[in-house]
PDB file of C-alpha atoms in Angstrom:
ATOM      1  CA  MET A   1      -0.009  -0.189   0.133  1.00 82.00           C
ATOM      2  CA  PHE A   2       0.960   3.598  -0.466  1.00 85.00           C
ATOM      3  CA  GLU A   3       0.857   5.935   2.690  1.00 89.00           C
ATOM      4  CA  THR A   4       0.898   9.606   3.193  1.00 86.00           C
ATOM      5  CA  ASN A   5       1.251  11.492   6.191  1.00 87.00           C
ATOM      6  CA  ASP A   6       0.631  15.225   7.004  1.00 86.00           C
ATOM      7  CA  GLN A   7       3.625  16.610   6.670  1.00 87.00           C
ATOM      8  CA  GLY A   8       3.715  15.771   2.837  1.00 86.00           C
ATOM      9  CA  ARG A   9       0.196  17.426   2.354  1.00 87.00           C
ATOM     10  CA  VAL A  10       0.330  20.355  -0.499  1.00 85.00           C
ATOM     11  CA  GLN A  11      -1.822  23.605   0.355  1.00 79.00           C
ATOM     12  CA  ASP A  12      -3.660  24.092  -3.301  1.00 71.00           C
ATOM     13  CA  LEU A  13      -2.775  27.645  -3.619  1.00 66.00           C
ATOM     14  CA  TYR A  14      -3.742  28.324  -7.241  1.00 67.00           C
ATOM     15  CA  PHE A  15      -5.760  25.052  -8.429  1.00 68.00           C
ATOM     16  CA  ALA A  16      -8.747  23.724  -6.100  1.00 66.00           C
ATOM     17  CA  PRO A  17      -8.755  19.763  -6.291  1.00 68.00           C
ATOM     18  CA  GLU A  18     -11.958  18.416  -6.558  1.00 77.00           C
ATOM     19  CA  GLU A  19     -13.948  18.283  -3.337  1.00 80.00           C
ATOM     20  CA  GLY A  20     -12.788  15.113  -1.101  1.00 78.00           C
ATOM     21  CA  ALA A  21      -9.418  15.315  -2.499  1.00 80.00           C
ATOM     22  CA  HIS A  22      -6.094  16.228  -1.290  1.00 79.00           C
ATOM     23  CA  ARG A  23      -2.492  16.559  -2.855  1.00 81.00           C
ATOM     24  CA  TRP A  24       0.678  15.226  -1.721  1.00 84.00           C
ATOM     25  CA  ALA A  25       4.173  16.333  -2.153  1.00 86.00           C
ATOM     26  CA  TYR A  26       4.925  12.660  -2.007  1.00 86.00           C
ATOM     27  CA  VAL A  27       3.766   8.889  -0.902  1.00 88.00           C
ATOM     28  CA  SER A  28       5.983   6.096   0.732  1.00 89.00           C
ATOM     29  CA  LEU A  29       5.151   2.528  -0.399  1.00 89.00           C
ATOM     30  CA  THR A  30       4.538   0.420   2.645  1.00 89.00           C
ATOM     31  CA  SER A  31       5.939  -3.333   1.091  1.00 91.00           C
ATOM     32  CA  ASN A  32       8.555  -4.371  -0.680  1.00 93.00           C
ATOM     33  CA  HIS A  33       6.174  -5.538  -3.485  1.00 96.00           C
ATOM     34  CA  GLU A  34       5.523  -4.535  -6.946  1.00 97.00           C
ATOM     35  CA  TRP A  35       2.889  -1.851  -7.740  1.00 98.00           C
ATOM     36  CA  PHE A  36       0.785  -0.512 -10.979  1.00 98.00           C
ATOM     37  CA  TYR A  37       1.567   2.701 -13.087  1.00 98.00           C
ATOM     38  CA  VAL A  38      -1.853   3.062 -14.747  1.00 98.00           C
ATOM     39  CA  THR A  39      -2.781   5.306 -17.492  1.00 97.00           C
ATOM     40  CA  TYR A  40      -6.864   5.508 -17.864  1.00 97.00           C
ATOM     41  CA  GLU A  41      -7.980   7.167 -20.771  1.00 95.00           C
ATOM     42  CA  LEU A  42     -11.219   9.603 -20.421  1.00 94.00           C
ATOM     43  CA  SER A  43     -13.091  10.564 -23.425  1.00 92.00           C
ATOM     44  CA  ASP A  44     -16.355  12.231 -24.940  1.00 88.00           C
ATOM     45  CA  GLU A  45     -17.151  14.074 -28.180  1.00 85.00           C
ATOM     46  CA  GLU A  46     -14.945  16.842 -27.650  1.00 90.00           C
ATOM     47  CA  VAL A  47     -11.539  15.770 -25.802  1.00 93.00           C
ATOM     48  CA  VAL A  48      -9.311  13.007 -24.770  1.00 94.00           C
ATOM     49  CA  ASN A  49      -7.999  13.192 -21.364  1.00 94.00           C
ATOM     50  CA  HIS A  50      -5.404  10.750 -20.066  1.00 95.00           C
ATOM     51  CA  GLN A  51      -5.165   9.998 -15.692  1.00 94.00           C
ATOM     52  CA  GLN A  52      -1.980   8.307 -14.284  1.00 96.00           C
ATOM     53  CA  LEU A  53      -3.362   6.143 -11.185  1.00 96.00           C
ATOM     54  CA  MET A  54      -0.386   4.482  -9.065  1.00 96.00           C
ATOM     55  CA  ILE A  55      -2.386   1.126  -7.836  1.00 97.00           C
ATOM     56  CA  PRO A  56      -0.552  -1.112  -4.810  1.00 96.00           C
ATOM     57  CA  LEU A  57      -2.307  -4.251  -5.879  1.00 96.00           C
ATOM     58  CA  ALA A  58      -3.212  -6.505  -9.184  1.00 97.00           C
ATOM     59  CA  PRO A  59      -6.774  -7.266  -7.549  1.00 97.00           C
ATOM     60  CA  TYR A  60      -7.302  -3.083  -7.701  1.00 97.00           C
ATOM     61  CA  VAL A  61      -6.051  -3.313 -11.097  1.00 97.00           C
ATOM     62  CA  LEU A  62      -8.165  -5.996 -12.110  1.00 97.00           C
ATOM     63  CA  SER A  63     -11.548  -4.203 -10.294  1.00 96.00           C
ATOM     64  CA  LEU A  64     -10.544  -1.193 -12.608  1.00 96.00           C
ATOM     65  CA  ALA A  65     -10.668  -3.143 -15.577  1.00 95.00           C
ATOM     66  CA  THR A  66     -13.723  -4.321 -15.029  1.00 94.00           C
ATOM     67  CA  ARG A  67     -15.366  -1.165 -15.859  1.00 93.00           C
ATOM     68  CA  ASP A  68     -13.667  -0.465 -18.782  1.00 92.00           C
ATOM     69  CA  ALA A  69     -15.999   1.260 -21.363  1.00 92.00           C
ATOM     70  CA  PRO A  70     -15.615   2.607 -24.823  1.00 91.00           C
ATOM     71  CA  GLU A  71     -15.283   6.178 -23.114  1.00 94.00           C
ATOM     72  CA  ALA A  72     -13.233   5.277 -20.008  1.00 94.00           C
ATOM     73  CA  PHE A  73     -10.651   2.316 -20.114  1.00 95.00           C
ATOM     74  CA  ILE A  74      -7.252   1.606 -19.125  1.00 96.00           C
ATOM     75  CA  LYS A  75      -4.743   2.396 -21.718  1.00 96.00           C
ATOM     76  CA  SER A  76      -1.561   0.845 -20.892  1.00 97.00           C
ATOM     77  CA  ILE A  77      -0.264  -0.578 -17.585  1.00 98.00           C
ATOM     78  CA  GLN A  78       3.398  -0.339 -16.252  1.00 99.00           C
ATOM     79  CA  LEU A  79       4.519  -2.873 -14.060  1.00 99.00           C
ATOM     80  CA  VAL A  80       7.182  -1.351 -11.414  1.00 98.00           C
ATOM     81  CA  SER A  81       8.775  -4.448  -9.699  1.00 98.00           C
ATOM     82  CA  PRO A  82      11.171  -4.469  -6.806  1.00 97.00           C
ATOM     83  CA  PRO A  83      14.714  -6.336  -7.211  1.00 97.00           C
ATOM     84  CA  TRP A  84      14.006  -9.673  -5.817  1.00 96.00           C
ATOM     85  CA  MET A  85      11.364  -9.855  -8.401  1.00 97.00           C
ATOM     86  CA  ASN A  86      12.870  -8.762 -11.398  1.00 97.00           C
ATOM     87  CA  GLY A  87      16.642  -9.686 -10.793  1.00 95.00           C
ATOM     88  CA  SER A  88      18.307  -6.335 -12.126  1.00 95.00           C
ATOM     89  CA  GLY A  89      19.343  -5.042  -8.700  1.00 94.00           C
ATOM     90  CA  THR A  90      16.845  -2.123  -8.829  1.00 98.00           C
ATOM     91  CA  TRP A  91      13.473  -0.910  -9.393  1.00 98.00           C
ATOM     92  CA  LEU A  92      12.309  -1.200 -12.867  1.00 98.00           C
ATOM     93  CA  MET A  93       9.572   0.107 -14.576  1.00 98.00           C
ATOM     94  CA  GLN A  94       8.297  -2.282 -17.397  1.00 98.00           C
ATOM     95  CA  ASP A  95       5.232  -2.233 -19.847  1.00 98.00           C
ATOM     96  CA  LEU A  96       2.798  -4.736 -19.135  1.00 98.00           C
ATOM     97  CA  LYS A  97       1.384  -7.073 -21.457  1.00 98.00           C
ATOM     98  CA  ALA A  98      -0.810  -9.262 -19.557  1.00 97.00           C
ATOM     99  CA  ILE A  99      -1.930 -10.195 -16.107  1.00 98.00           C
ATOM    100  CA  ARG A 100      -2.520 -13.464 -15.093  1.00 97.00           C
ATOM    101  CA  CYS A 101      -3.256 -15.683 -12.211  1.00 97.00           C
ATOM    102  CA  CYS A 102      -1.697 -19.143 -11.392  1.00 96.00           C
ATOM    103  CA  GLY A 103      -3.380 -20.718  -8.056  1.00 93.00           C
ATOM    104  CA  MET A 104      -3.816 -18.186  -5.849  1.00 94.00           C
ATOM    105  CA  LYS A 105      -0.231 -16.137  -7.244  1.00 95.00           C
ATOM    106  CA  PHE A 106      -0.193 -13.033  -9.584  1.00 97.00           C
ATOM    107  CA  VAL A 107       2.031 -13.615 -12.751  1.00 98.00           C
ATOM    108  CA  TYR A 108       3.269 -10.834 -15.033  1.00 98.00           C
ATOM    109  CA  GLU A 109       3.779 -11.198 -18.607  1.00 97.00           C
ATOM    110  CA  LEU A 110       5.917  -7.779 -20.127  1.00 98.00           C
ATOM    111  CA  CYS A 111       5.655  -6.515 -23.517  1.00 97.00           C
ATOM    112  CA  SER A 112       9.601  -7.755 -23.810  1.00 97.00           C
ATOM    113  CA  GLY A 113       8.320 -11.505 -23.307  1.00 96.00           C
ATOM    114  CA  GLU A 114       9.674 -11.374 -19.729  1.00 96.00           C
ATOM    115  CA  ILE A 115       7.496 -13.287 -16.996  1.00 97.00           C
ATOM    116  CA  TYR A 116       7.459 -12.227 -13.311  1.00 97.00           C
ATOM    117  CA  PRO A 117       7.613 -14.360 -11.072  1.00 95.00           C
ATOM    118  CA  GLU A 118      10.449 -16.102 -13.165  1.00 93.00           C
ATOM    119  CA  GLU A 119       9.550 -19.503 -11.634  1.00 94.00           C
ATOM    120  CA  PHE A 120       5.778 -19.169 -13.079  1.00 93.00           C
ATOM    121  CA  SER A 121       7.255 -18.961 -16.841  1.00 92.00           C
ATOM    122  CA  GLU A 122       6.229 -22.609 -17.833  1.00 93.00           C
ATOM    123  CA  ALA A 123       3.270 -22.631 -15.405  1.00 93.00           C
ATOM    124  CA  PRO A 124      -0.225 -22.915 -17.210  1.00 93.00           C
ATOM    125  CA  ALA A 125      -2.072 -19.559 -15.797  1.00 94.00           C
ATOM    126  CA  LYS A 126      -5.331 -18.084 -16.748  1.00 96.00           C
ATOM    127  CA  THR A 127      -5.410 -14.040 -18.598  1.00 96.00           C
ATOM    128  CA  MET A 128      -6.999 -11.934 -16.178  1.00 96.00           C
ATOM    129  CA  TRP A 129      -6.057  -8.651 -18.192  1.00 96.00           C
ATOM    130  CA  PRO A 130      -4.940  -8.862 -21.877  1.00 94.00           C
ATOM    131  CA  LYS A 131      -3.362  -5.510 -23.190  1.00 90.00           C
ATOM    132  CA  GLY A 132      -5.721  -4.107 -25.916  1.00 78.00           C
ATOM    133  CA  GLU A 133      -4.601  -2.548 -29.244  1.00 60.00           C
ATOM    134  CA  SER A 134      -3.638   0.826 -28.722  1.00 48.00           C
TER     135      SER A 134
END
């Protein structure tokens, strides 16, 4: 999960956020696990907007995906993976092709063809979210 505290809260001097919304100078990640950077597209007859969402868990991403409609949908997802998952020694942000489920575990197929966690690369898994054509 992401965490905020009062010290990170930004006072809005020029732009008022929507009622109930708050702005933060920073957030912290409370665990050493993957998270998702999602671009959500909203459109009407006149304008297309993109909203970036930081989502901490795969079930939340999948819940958002169930609401996809022609005028509001997930445009892209980037997996932000910790070193223990990606084997690189640093956090990586990579384009996601699919989220799959293998038993109780989530498996991530990247656009590069890599599979995380690697030990599930050959395991049968059900596709829960496939990247659509952009």
